[in-house]
Structures are given as C-alpha cells and as structure tokens.
Amino acid sequence: LARSGAFQVKEYEMSKSPIIATAKLSIDEKKDRVFLFESKNEKLIAAIETGEASHAYLQAVLNGDERFDLASFHLSQKTMAEIEQYKENFLNSKYGKMAVEAKVKKTEYGFITHYDDGRGEKLTRGVIDLFFEWEDTVYIIDYKTDAKQSNNYDKQLSVYKKAVSDLYKSMY
C-alpha cells in the first residue's frame, strides 16, 4: 500500500489465470472496490486483450513513447499483426494524421462529469481514448477494435463531449 497525495494506491498481485481486473478508486477512499471477472470464454478474453493492447500501443505512438513493446502483452503473432494493422489504419486516416500533428492532444484521459441521461443528472466517470485540437475544433476519438455496432456509442460520445466541454470551460 503506497500513499500518493490524498489518494491511496493499492497494488494487487497479478493472477496467472485469465482474469480481467478493474480497480475503482474513490476520492473519499470509502468506496474502493476491486472487481475480478473470471471468464472461460477465450474469445471474450482475446477481444479484451486485443483492445487493451491496441489502446496502449496507440497511446504510446501518439505520445512518442519509443519504449513501448507490443510483445510485452504476450499475444499471438496473428493478433500482434492485427493490432499493427489497426495502428496503421488509424495513423493513415484523416483523423490519425491530424492527431499526430496536433499540438494539443490527450490520450486515455480519465474524467468524472455530470451527465443527464434523460432520467436525471448522474455523476459519470470514463476514459476518453483520444481528443485533440485542430483548427479551432476539438476532435474526440474512441477506438473500436471490434466490428460490433451499438446504439450506446452515440450516448458514450455524448458523455465524452460533455466531459471535454467541462474541461475546456474550466481552462478558459
């Protein structure tokens, strides 16, 4: 257990089994939770690992982190080739080129914001994959490594837009 400012940072031993772990750290330290989801679904585990590695890789590339090693994720050669292709597809896209050149950009930006979901205002937290400024516009990018379409993506991007708007209001 290490103390960092007003927050406690808790370290948990890595498991050897296929586990997805998420730790929530509350500001008042009264609601700290660790959620462990064990899954026998190899397809789900592979999809989550691919998403995690893809996000980390793009974050490293956009932030100029040359120390990043995709092989450290211990993925198959096929999966690493797919992730490399995701990266190339994004970087060669219009928005990828803009993001690389942008002077102001944030990757994996964690936020807490109030958001009205139609049933009332709620406190919401999340992580925005990427946002950047380009010619007086802020672009919000959410990476998707699966082909699945969802109506929740529009809601998700609306929350992200609200969070970025809140950030800019507090800055100016």
mmCIF file with all atom_site columns, C-alpha atoms in Angstrom, residues 74-172:
data_model
loop_
_atom_site.group_PDB
_atom_site.id
_atom_site.type_symbol
_atom_site.label_atom_id
_atom_site.label_alt_id
_atom_site.label_comp_id
_atom_site.label_asym_id
_atom_site.label_entity_id
_atom_site.label_seq_id
_atom_site.pdbx_PDB_ins_code
_atom_site.Cartn_x
_atom_site.Cartn_y
_atom_site.Cartn_z
_atom_site.occupancy
_atom_site.B_iso_or_equiv
_atom_site.pdbx_formal_charge
_atom_site.auth_seq_id
_atom_site.auth_comp_id
_atom_site.auth_asym_id
_atom_site.auth_atom_id
_atom_site.pdbx_PDB_model_num
ATOM 1  C CA . HIS A 1 74  ? 2.298   -11.894 -24.901 1.00 0.00 ? 74  HIS A CA 1
ATOM 2  C CA . LEU A 1 75  ? -0.166  -12.021 -27.779 1.00 0.00 ? 75  LEU A CA 1
ATOM 3  C CA . SER A 1 76  ? -0.095  -14.322 -30.768 1.00 0.00 ? 76  SER A CA 1
ATOM 4  C CA . GLN A 1 77  ? 1.751   -13.208 -33.893 1.00 0.00 ? 77  GLN A CA 1
ATOM 5  C CA . LYS A 1 78  ? -1.612  -13.017 -35.674 1.00 0.00 ? 78  LYS A CA 1
ATOM 6  C CA . THR A 1 79  ? -3.078  -10.720 -33.005 1.00 0.00 ? 79  THR A CA 1
ATOM 7  C CA . MET A 1 80  ? 0.031   -8.516  -32.972 1.00 0.00 ? 80  MET A CA 1
ATOM 8  C CA . ALA A 1 81  ? -0.208  -8.222  -36.782 1.00 0.00 ? 81  ALA A CA 1
ATOM 9  C CA . GLU A 1 82  ? -3.901  -7.223  -36.448 1.00 0.00 ? 82  GLU A CA 1
ATOM 10 C CA . ILE A 1 83  ? -3.002  -4.572  -33.861 1.00 0.00 ? 83  ILE A CA 1
ATOM 11 C CA . GLU A 1 84  ? -0.217  -3.287  -36.087 1.00 0.00 ? 84  GLU A CA 1
ATOM 12 C CA . GLN A 1 85  ? -2.779  -3.013  -38.900 1.00 0.00 ? 85  GLN A CA 1
ATOM 13 C CA . TYR A 1 86  ? -5.250  -1.152  -36.599 1.00 0.00 ? 86  TYR A CA 1
ATOM 14 C CA . LYS A 1 87  ? -2.477  1.300   -35.756 1.00 0.00 ? 87  LYS A CA 1
ATOM 15 C CA . GLU A 1 88  ? -1.525  1.816   -39.409 1.00 0.00 ? 88  GLU A CA 1
ATOM 16 C CA . ASN A 1 89  ? -5.181  2.217   -40.437 1.00 0.00 ? 89  ASN A CA 1
ATOM 17 C CA . PHE A 1 90  ? -5.696  4.905   -37.821 1.00 0.00 ? 90  PHE A CA 1
ATOM 18 C CA . LEU A 1 91  ? -2.429  6.757   -38.434 1.00 0.00 ? 91  LEU A CA 1
ATOM 19 C CA . ASN A 1 92  ? -3.079  6.801   -42.194 1.00 0.00 ? 92  ASN A CA 1
ATOM 20 C CA . SER A 1 93  ? -6.638  8.069   -41.750 1.00 0.00 ? 93  SER A CA 1
ATOM 21 C CA . LYS A 1 94  ? -7.560  11.752  -41.945 1.00 0.00 ? 94  LYS A CA 1
ATOM 22 C CA . TYR A 1 95  ? -8.057  11.932  -38.174 1.00 0.00 ? 95  TYR A CA 1
ATOM 23 C CA . GLY A 1 96  ? -4.951  9.938   -37.396 1.00 0.00 ? 96  GLY A CA 1
ATOM 24 C CA . LYS A 1 97  ? -2.809  12.326  -39.433 1.00 0.00 ? 97  LYS A CA 1
ATOM 25 C CA . MET A 1 98  ? -4.425  15.279  -37.689 1.00 0.00 ? 98  MET A CA 1
ATOM 26 C CA . ALA A 1 99  ? -3.855  13.718  -34.255 1.00 0.00 ? 99  ALA A CA 1
ATOM 27 C CA . VAL A 1 100 ? -0.168  13.092  -34.954 1.00 0.00 ? 100 VAL A CA 1
ATOM 28 C CA . GLU A 1 101 ? 0.326   16.729  -35.980 1.00 0.00 ? 101 GLU A CA 1
ATOM 29 C CA . ALA A 1 102 ? -1.881  18.250  -33.255 1.00 0.00 ? 102 ALA A CA 1
ATOM 30 C CA . LYS A 1 103 ? -0.059  20.441  -30.747 1.00 0.00 ? 103 LYS A CA 1
ATOM 31 C CA . VAL A 1 104 ? -2.650  19.751  -28.035 1.00 0.00 ? 104 VAL A CA 1
ATOM 32 C CA . LYS A 1 105 ? -3.799  16.172  -27.504 1.00 0.00 ? 105 LYS A CA 1
ATOM 33 C CA . LYS A 1 106 ? -4.754  13.951  -24.594 1.00 0.00 ? 106 LYS A CA 1
ATOM 34 C CA . THR A 1 107 ? -4.712  10.157  -24.660 1.00 0.00 ? 107 THR A CA 1
ATOM 35 C CA . GLU A 1 108 ? -6.515  7.850   -22.241 1.00 0.00 ? 108 GLU A CA 1
ATOM 36 C CA . TYR A 1 109 ? -7.973  10.882  -20.463 1.00 0.00 ? 109 TYR A CA 1
ATOM 37 C CA . GLY A 1 110 ? -9.847  9.884   -17.301 1.00 0.00 ? 110 GLY A CA 1
ATOM 38 C CA . PHE A 1 111 ? -12.755 12.085  -16.261 1.00 0.00 ? 111 PHE A CA 1
ATOM 39 C CA . ILE A 1 112 ? -15.678 12.457  -13.880 1.00 0.00 ? 112 ILE A CA 1
ATOM 40 C CA . THR A 1 113 ? -18.578 14.611  -15.053 1.00 0.00 ? 113 THR A CA 1
ATOM 41 C CA . HIS A 1 114 ? -22.285 15.205  -14.503 1.00 0.00 ? 114 HIS A CA 1
ATOM 42 C CA . TYR A 1 115 ? -24.403 13.941  -17.373 1.00 0.00 ? 115 TYR A CA 1
ATOM 43 C CA . ASP A 1 116 ? -28.159 13.985  -17.907 1.00 0.00 ? 116 ASP A CA 1
ATOM 44 C CA . ASP A 1 117 ? -29.137 10.580  -19.298 1.00 0.00 ? 117 ASP A CA 1
ATOM 45 C CA . GLY A 1 118 ? -32.769 11.564  -19.826 1.00 0.00 ? 118 GLY A CA 1
ATOM 46 C CA . ARG A 1 119 ? -33.804 10.199  -16.432 1.00 0.00 ? 119 ARG A CA 1
ATOM 47 C CA . GLY A 1 120 ? -31.943 12.829  -14.480 1.00 0.00 ? 120 GLY A CA 1
ATOM 48 C CA . GLU A 1 121 ? -28.432 14.042  -13.923 1.00 0.00 ? 121 GLU A CA 1
ATOM 49 C CA . LYS A 1 122 ? -25.879 11.475  -12.827 1.00 0.00 ? 122 LYS A CA 1
ATOM 50 C CA . LEU A 1 123 ? -22.222 11.563  -11.915 1.00 0.00 ? 123 LEU A CA 1
ATOM 51 C CA . THR A 1 124 ? -20.398 9.618   -14.608 1.00 0.00 ? 124 THR A CA 1
ATOM 52 C CA . ARG A 1 125 ? -16.791 8.535   -14.987 1.00 0.00 ? 125 ARG A CA 1
ATOM 53 C CA . GLY A 1 126 ? -14.932 7.255   -18.002 1.00 0.00 ? 126 GLY A CA 1
ATOM 54 C CA . VAL A 1 127 ? -11.795 7.310   -20.097 1.00 0.00 ? 127 VAL A CA 1
ATOM 55 C CA . ILE A 1 128 ? -11.561 9.047   -23.461 1.00 0.00 ? 128 ILE A CA 1
ATOM 56 C CA . ASP A 1 129 ? -9.196  7.259   -25.822 1.00 0.00 ? 129 ASP A CA 1
ATOM 57 C CA . LEU A 1 130 ? -8.047  10.440  -27.568 1.00 0.00 ? 130 LEU A CA 1
ATOM 58 C CA . PHE A 1 131 ? -9.003  14.024  -28.062 1.00 0.00 ? 131 PHE A CA 1
ATOM 59 C CA . PHE A 1 132 ? -7.049  16.722  -29.826 1.00 0.00 ? 132 PHE A CA 1
ATOM 60 C CA . GLU A 1 133 ? -7.340  20.282  -31.068 1.00 0.00 ? 133 GLU A CA 1
ATOM 61 C CA . TRP A 1 134 ? -7.205  21.000  -34.771 1.00 0.00 ? 134 TRP A CA 1
ATOM 62 C CA . GLU A 1 135 ? -8.041  24.369  -36.334 1.00 0.00 ? 135 GLU A CA 1
ATOM 63 C CA . ASP A 1 136 ? -10.368 25.639  -33.570 1.00 0.00 ? 136 ASP A CA 1
ATOM 64 C CA . THR A 1 137 ? -12.123 22.281  -33.226 1.00 0.00 ? 137 THR A CA 1
ATOM 65 C CA . VAL A 1 138 ? -11.692 19.561  -30.630 1.00 0.00 ? 138 VAL A CA 1
ATOM 66 C CA . TYR A 1 139 ? -11.960 16.061  -32.082 1.00 0.00 ? 139 TYR A CA 1
ATOM 67 C CA . ILE A 1 140 ? -12.902 13.160  -29.815 1.00 0.00 ? 140 ILE A CA 1
ATOM 68 C CA . ILE A 1 141 ? -11.775 9.714   -30.952 1.00 0.00 ? 141 ILE A CA 1
ATOM 69 C CA . ASP A 1 142 ? -12.998 6.443   -29.483 1.00 0.00 ? 142 ASP A CA 1
ATOM 70 C CA . TYR A 1 143 ? -11.134 3.411   -30.820 1.00 0.00 ? 143 TYR A CA 1
ATOM 71 C CA . LYS A 1 144 ? -13.130 0.299   -31.628 1.00 0.00 ? 144 LYS A CA 1
ATOM 72 C CA . THR A 1 145 ? -11.329 -2.923  -32.467 1.00 0.00 ? 145 THR A CA 1
ATOM 73 C CA . ASP A 1 146 ? -14.484 -4.959  -32.963 1.00 0.00 ? 146 ASP A CA 1
ATOM 74 C CA . ALA A 1 147 ? -16.952 -4.812  -35.830 1.00 0.00 ? 147 ALA A CA 1
ATOM 75 C CA . LYS A 1 148 ? -19.949 -4.658  -33.493 1.00 0.00 ? 148 LYS A CA 1
ATOM 76 C CA . GLN A 1 149 ? -22.227 -1.636  -33.876 1.00 0.00 ? 149 GLN A CA 1
ATOM 77 C CA . SER A 1 150 ? -24.123 -0.302  -30.889 1.00 0.00 ? 150 SER A CA 1
ATOM 78 C CA . ASN A 1 151 ? -26.575 2.488   -30.170 1.00 0.00 ? 151 ASN A CA 1
ATOM 79 C CA . ASN A 1 152 ? -24.639 3.033   -26.935 1.00 0.00 ? 152 ASN A CA 1
ATOM 80 C CA . TYR A 1 153 ? -21.731 4.559   -28.887 1.00 0.00 ? 153 TYR A CA 1
ATOM 81 C CA . ASP A 1 154 ? -23.719 7.752   -29.538 1.00 0.00 ? 154 ASP A CA 1
ATOM 82 C CA . LYS A 1 155 ? -24.507 8.075   -25.824 1.00 0.00 ? 155 LYS A CA 1
ATOM 83 C CA . GLN A 1 156 ? -20.881 7.302   -24.961 1.00 0.00 ? 156 GLN A CA 1
ATOM 84 C CA . LEU A 1 157 ? -19.600 10.022  -27.296 1.00 0.00 ? 157 LEU A CA 1
ATOM 85 C CA . SER A 1 158 ? -22.169 12.482  -25.894 1.00 0.00 ? 158 SER A CA 1
ATOM 86 C CA . VAL A 1 159 ? -20.778 11.862  -22.401 1.00 0.00 ? 159 VAL A CA 1
ATOM 87 C CA . TYR A 1 160 ? -17.238 12.330  -23.749 1.00 0.00 ? 160 TYR A CA 1
ATOM 88 C CA . LYS A 1 161 ? -18.268 15.593  -25.423 1.00 0.00 ? 161 LYS A CA 1
ATOM 89 C CA . LYS A 1 162 ? -19.721 16.820  -22.126 1.00 0.00 ? 162 LYS A CA 1
ATOM 90 C CA . ALA A 1 163 ? -16.523 15.879  -20.258 1.00 0.00 ? 163 ALA A CA 1
ATOM 91 C CA . VAL A 1 164 ? -14.284 17.664  -22.771 1.00 0.00 ? 164 VAL A CA 1
ATOM 92 C CA . SER A 1 165 ? -16.589 20.708  -22.751 1.00 0.00 ? 165 SER A CA 1
ATOM 93 C CA . ASP A 1 166 ? -16.359 20.800  -18.947 1.00 0.00 ? 166 ASP A CA 1
ATOM 94 C CA . LEU A 1 167 ? -12.559 20.611  -19.161 1.00 0.00 ? 167 LEU A CA 1
ATOM 95 C CA . TYR A 1 168 ? -12.353 23.493  -21.626 1.00 0.00 ? 168 TYR A CA 1
ATOM 96 C CA . LYS A 1 169 ? -14.789 25.618  -19.602 1.00 0.00 ? 169 LYS A CA 1
ATOM 97 C CA . SER A 1 170 ? -12.584 25.155  -16.549 1.00 0.00 ? 170 SER A CA 1
ATOM 98 C CA . MET A 1 171 ? -9.457  26.087  -18.529 1.00 0.00 ? 171 MET A CA 1
ATOM 99 C CA . TYR A 1 172 ? -10.758 29.295  -20.131 1.00 0.00 ? 172 TYR A CA 1
#
